[in-house]
Coordinates of C-alpha atoms in Angstrom, one line a residue:
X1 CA -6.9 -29.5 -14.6
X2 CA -10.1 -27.6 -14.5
X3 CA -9.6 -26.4 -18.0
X4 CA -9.5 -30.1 -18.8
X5 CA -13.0 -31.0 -17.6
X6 CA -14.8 -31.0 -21.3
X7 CA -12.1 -33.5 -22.6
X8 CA -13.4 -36.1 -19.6
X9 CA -16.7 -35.0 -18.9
X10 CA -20.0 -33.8 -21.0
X11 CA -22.4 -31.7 -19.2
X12 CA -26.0 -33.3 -18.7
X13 CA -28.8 -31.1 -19.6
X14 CA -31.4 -32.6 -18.0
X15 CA -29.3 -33.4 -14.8
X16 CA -28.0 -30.0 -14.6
X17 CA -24.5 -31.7 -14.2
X18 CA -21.1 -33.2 -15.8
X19 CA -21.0 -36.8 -16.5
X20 CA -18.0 -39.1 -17.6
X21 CA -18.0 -39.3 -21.3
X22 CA -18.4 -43.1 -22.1
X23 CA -17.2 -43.6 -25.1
X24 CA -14.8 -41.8 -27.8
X25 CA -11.0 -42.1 -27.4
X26 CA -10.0 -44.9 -24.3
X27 CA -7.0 -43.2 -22.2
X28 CA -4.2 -45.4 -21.9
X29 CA -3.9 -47.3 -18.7
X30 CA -7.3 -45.7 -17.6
X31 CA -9.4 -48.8 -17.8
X32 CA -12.8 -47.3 -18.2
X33 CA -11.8 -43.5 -19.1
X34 CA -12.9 -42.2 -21.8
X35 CA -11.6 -39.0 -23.3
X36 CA -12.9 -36.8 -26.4
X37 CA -10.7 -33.6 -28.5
X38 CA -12.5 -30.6 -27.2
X39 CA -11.8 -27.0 -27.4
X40 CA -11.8 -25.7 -23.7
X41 CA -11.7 -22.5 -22.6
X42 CA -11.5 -19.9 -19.8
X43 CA -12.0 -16.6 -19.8
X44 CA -9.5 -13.9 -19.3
X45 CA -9.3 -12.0 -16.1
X46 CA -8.1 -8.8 -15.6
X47 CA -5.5 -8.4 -12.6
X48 CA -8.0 -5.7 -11.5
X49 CA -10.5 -8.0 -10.8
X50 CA -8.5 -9.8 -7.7
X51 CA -9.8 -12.4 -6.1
X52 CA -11.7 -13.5 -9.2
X53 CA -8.0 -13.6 -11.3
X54 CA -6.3 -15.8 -8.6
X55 CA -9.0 -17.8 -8.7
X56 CA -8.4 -18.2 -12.7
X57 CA -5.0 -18.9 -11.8
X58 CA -5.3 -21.8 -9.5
X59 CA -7.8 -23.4 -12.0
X60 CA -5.3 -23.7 -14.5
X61 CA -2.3 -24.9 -12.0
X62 CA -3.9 -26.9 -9.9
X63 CA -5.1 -30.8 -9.9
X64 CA -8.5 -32.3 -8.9
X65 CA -10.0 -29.6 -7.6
X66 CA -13.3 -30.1 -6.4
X67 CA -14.7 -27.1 -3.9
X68 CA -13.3 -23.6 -3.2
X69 CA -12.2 -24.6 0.4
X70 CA -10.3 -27.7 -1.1
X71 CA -8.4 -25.3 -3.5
X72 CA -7.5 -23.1 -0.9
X73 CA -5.8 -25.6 0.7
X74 CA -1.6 -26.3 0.6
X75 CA 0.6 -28.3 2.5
X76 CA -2.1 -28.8 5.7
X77 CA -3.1 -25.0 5.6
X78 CA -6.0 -23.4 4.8
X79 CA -5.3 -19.9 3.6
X80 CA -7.6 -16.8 4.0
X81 CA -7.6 -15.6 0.5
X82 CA -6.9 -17.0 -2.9
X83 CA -4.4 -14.5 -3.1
X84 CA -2.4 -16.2 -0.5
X85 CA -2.7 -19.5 -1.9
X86 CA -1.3 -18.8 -5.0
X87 CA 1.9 -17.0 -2.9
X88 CA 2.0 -20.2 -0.6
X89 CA 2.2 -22.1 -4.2
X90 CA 4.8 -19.9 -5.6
X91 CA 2.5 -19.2 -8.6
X92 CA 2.8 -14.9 -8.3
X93 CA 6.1 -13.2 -9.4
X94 CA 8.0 -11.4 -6.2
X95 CA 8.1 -7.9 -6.1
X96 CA 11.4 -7.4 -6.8
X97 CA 10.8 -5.5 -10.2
X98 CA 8.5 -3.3 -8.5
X99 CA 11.1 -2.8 -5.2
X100 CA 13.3 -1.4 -7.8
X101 CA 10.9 1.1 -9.6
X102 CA 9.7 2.2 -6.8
X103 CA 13.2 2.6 -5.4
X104 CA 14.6 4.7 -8.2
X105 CA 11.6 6.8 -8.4
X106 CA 12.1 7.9 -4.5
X107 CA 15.8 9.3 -5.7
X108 CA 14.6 11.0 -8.5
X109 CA 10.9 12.1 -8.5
X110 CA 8.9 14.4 -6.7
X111 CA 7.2 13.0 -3.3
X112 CA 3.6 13.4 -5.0
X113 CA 4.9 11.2 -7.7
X114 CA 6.0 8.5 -5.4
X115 CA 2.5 8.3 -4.1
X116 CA 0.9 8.2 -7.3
X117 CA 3.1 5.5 -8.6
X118 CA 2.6 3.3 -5.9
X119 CA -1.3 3.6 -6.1
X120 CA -1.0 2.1 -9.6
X121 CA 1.9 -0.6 -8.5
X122 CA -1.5 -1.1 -5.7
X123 CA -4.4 -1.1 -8.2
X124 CA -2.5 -2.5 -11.8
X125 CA -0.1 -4.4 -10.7
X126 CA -1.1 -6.8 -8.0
X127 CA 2.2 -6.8 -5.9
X128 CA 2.5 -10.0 -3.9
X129 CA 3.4 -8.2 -0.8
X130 CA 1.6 -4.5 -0.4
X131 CA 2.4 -4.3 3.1
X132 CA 6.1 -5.1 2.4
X133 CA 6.7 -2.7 -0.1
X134 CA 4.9 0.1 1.8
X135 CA 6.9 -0.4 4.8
X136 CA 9.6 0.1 3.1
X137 CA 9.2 3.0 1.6
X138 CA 6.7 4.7 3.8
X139 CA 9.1 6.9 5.0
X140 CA 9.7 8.1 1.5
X141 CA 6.1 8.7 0.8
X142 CA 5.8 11.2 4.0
X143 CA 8.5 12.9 3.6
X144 CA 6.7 16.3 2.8
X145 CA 4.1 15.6 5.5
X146 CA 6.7 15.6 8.5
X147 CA 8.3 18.2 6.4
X148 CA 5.4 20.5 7.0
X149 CA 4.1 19.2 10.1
X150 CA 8.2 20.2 11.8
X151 CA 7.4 24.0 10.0
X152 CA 4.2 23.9 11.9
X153 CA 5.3 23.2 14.7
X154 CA 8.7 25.2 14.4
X155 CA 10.2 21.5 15.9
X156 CA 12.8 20.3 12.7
X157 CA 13.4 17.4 15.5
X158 CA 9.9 16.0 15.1
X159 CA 10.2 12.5 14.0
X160 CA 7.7 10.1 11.9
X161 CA 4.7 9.1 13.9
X162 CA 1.4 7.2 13.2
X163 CA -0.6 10.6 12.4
X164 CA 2.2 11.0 9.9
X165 CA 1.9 7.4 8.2
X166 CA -2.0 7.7 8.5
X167 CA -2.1 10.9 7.0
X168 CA 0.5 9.3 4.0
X169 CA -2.6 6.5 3.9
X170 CA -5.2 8.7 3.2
X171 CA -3.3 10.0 0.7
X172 CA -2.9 6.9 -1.4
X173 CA -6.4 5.3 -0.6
X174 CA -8.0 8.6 -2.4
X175 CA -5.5 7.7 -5.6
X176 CA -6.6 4.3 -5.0
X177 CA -10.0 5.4 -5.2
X178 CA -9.5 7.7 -8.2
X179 CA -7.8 5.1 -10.2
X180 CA -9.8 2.2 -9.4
X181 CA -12.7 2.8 -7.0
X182 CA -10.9 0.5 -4.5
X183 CA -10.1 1.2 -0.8
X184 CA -6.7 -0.1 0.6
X185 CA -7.9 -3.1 2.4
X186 CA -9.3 -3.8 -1.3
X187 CA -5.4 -4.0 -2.0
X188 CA -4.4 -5.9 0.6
X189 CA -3.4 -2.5 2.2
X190 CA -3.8 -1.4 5.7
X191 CA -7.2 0.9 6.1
X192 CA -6.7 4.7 7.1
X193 CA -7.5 6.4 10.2
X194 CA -9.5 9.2 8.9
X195 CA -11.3 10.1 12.1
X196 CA -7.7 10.0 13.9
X197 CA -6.6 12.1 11.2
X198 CA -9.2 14.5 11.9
X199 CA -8.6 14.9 15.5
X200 CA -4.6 15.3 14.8
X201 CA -5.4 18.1 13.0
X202 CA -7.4 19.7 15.7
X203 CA -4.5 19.4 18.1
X204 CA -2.4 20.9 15.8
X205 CA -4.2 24.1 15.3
X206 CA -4.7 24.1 19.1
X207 CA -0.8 24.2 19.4
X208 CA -1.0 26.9 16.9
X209 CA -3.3 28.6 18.7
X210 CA -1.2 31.2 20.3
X211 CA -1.4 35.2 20.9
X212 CA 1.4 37.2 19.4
X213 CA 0.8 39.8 21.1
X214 CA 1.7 38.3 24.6
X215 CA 4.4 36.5 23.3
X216 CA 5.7 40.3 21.7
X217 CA 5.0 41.6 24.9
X218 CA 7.3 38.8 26.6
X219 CA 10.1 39.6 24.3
X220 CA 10.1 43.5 24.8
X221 CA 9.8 43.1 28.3
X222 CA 12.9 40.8 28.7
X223 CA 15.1 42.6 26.0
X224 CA 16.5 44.6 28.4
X225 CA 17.5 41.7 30.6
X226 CA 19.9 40.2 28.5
X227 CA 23.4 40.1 28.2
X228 CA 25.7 41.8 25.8
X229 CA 26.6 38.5 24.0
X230 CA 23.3 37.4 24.1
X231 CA 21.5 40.8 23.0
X232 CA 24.0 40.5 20.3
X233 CA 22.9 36.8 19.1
X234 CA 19.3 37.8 19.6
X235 CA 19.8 41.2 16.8
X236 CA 21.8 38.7 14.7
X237 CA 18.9 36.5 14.6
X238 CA 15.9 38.9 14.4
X239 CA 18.1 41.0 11.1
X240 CA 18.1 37.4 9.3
X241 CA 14.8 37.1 9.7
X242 CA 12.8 39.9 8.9
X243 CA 15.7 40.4 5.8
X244 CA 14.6 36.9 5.1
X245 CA 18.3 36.2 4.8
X246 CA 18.4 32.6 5.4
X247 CA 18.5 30.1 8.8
X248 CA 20.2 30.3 11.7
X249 CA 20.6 27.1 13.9
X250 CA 22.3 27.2 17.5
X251 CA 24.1 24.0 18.3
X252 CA 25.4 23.9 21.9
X253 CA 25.1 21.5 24.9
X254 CA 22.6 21.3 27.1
X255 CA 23.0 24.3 30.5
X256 CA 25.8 26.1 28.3
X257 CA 24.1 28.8 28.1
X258 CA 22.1 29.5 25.1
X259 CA 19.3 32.0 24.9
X260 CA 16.1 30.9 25.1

């Protein structure tokens, strides 16, 4: 083990490198190996500091190791990151602990909360799988935005859509930020949109960009045009309106007639 070099090894000054230690305690069937009782140690890492604590943690699980590109190695792959080498050695804890906290806080707590807790799951915890996690709750996360985004549009049928989860992204990278001056793909998180998000927003206030007086005008003008049952839905549903007495939804099929 890495952490085992000073037992083996003595470093050389002059040479500016480790050499076998050749003499001291002999190691059993090691003809030629020559060992000495050292204190060794390797400093802590905080799970914050990512790449750097995997590496830690490969050190001190891992034989032999002898370049960075050698310990990034398992079973004939060569993995991107050291973060993926210590999941392809089953050295990180699955997320189930954290599937579960995140899961009970999406019945109970506010949407805002949701977010914030899974920026710090993202920034303190070092989930093995980000991307799984936010997948499955994503939906969760932006509930409020497709909320408000259906008001806007006065569409309650509008489903999720990439804006939405981009604008859910943004959300969390400026937590992300806040907590631990780190962007998503810092987290192993898919990057935001912001420029898209910028341009949904334009095309939302140009559908809101409509003049009520024309559309009044429309109304007052056809009025008179409609049918006894239908001038009687249309009083029911202008009273519960300006009353603010609640909602009314009409639920028909499609060509039965309902007014428009």
């Amino acid at each position: 083990m890495y952490s085992e070099v000073p037992t083996y090894y003595k470093w050389d000054f002059s040479r500016k490198s480790f050499e076998r230690r050749k003499r001291e305690e002999r190691v059993d069937g090691q003809p030629g190996i020559f060992k000495q009782t050292t204190t060794a140690r390797l400093y802590t890492v905080h799970p914050n500091q990512d790449e750097c604590f995997f590496l830690r943690m490969l050190l001190v699980n891992v034989l032999g190791t002898t370049s960075f590109q050698q310990l990034r190695f398992v079973k004939g792959v060569t993995h991107a990151t050291l973060r993926n080498t210590c999941q392809a050695l089953n050295l990180l804890e699955n997320d189930r602990h954290l599937d579960v906290c995140i899961n009970d806080a999406s019945n109970t707590s506010h949407l805002n909360q949701i977010r914030v807790l899974f920026a710090i799951i993202l920034t303190t915890c070092s989930p093995s799988s980000p991307t799984e996690l936010w997948e499955k709750y994503k939906s969760h996360m932006a509930e409020n935005i497709i909320r408000r985004i259906r008001e806007e549009n006065s569409n309650m049928n509008m489903d999720f859509t990439a804006e939405v989860y981009n604008e859910t992204l943004i959300m969390i990278e400026d937590l992300g930020l806040e907590i631990a001056n780190k962007v998503l793909n810092q987290l192993e998180m898919p990057s935001p949109n912001r420029s898209a998000a910028a341009s949904f927003d334009e095309e939302l206030r140009c559908e809101q960009n409509y003049n009520t007086g024309d559309l009044l005008s429309y109304v007052q003008s056809n009025i008179p045009n409609l049918t006894p049952e239908r001038k009687g839905i249309y009083d029911k549903i202008i009273l519960t309106v300006n009353n603010g007495l609640g909602e009314i939804f009409l639920d028909a099929p499609g060509g039965t007639g309902k007014p428009s």
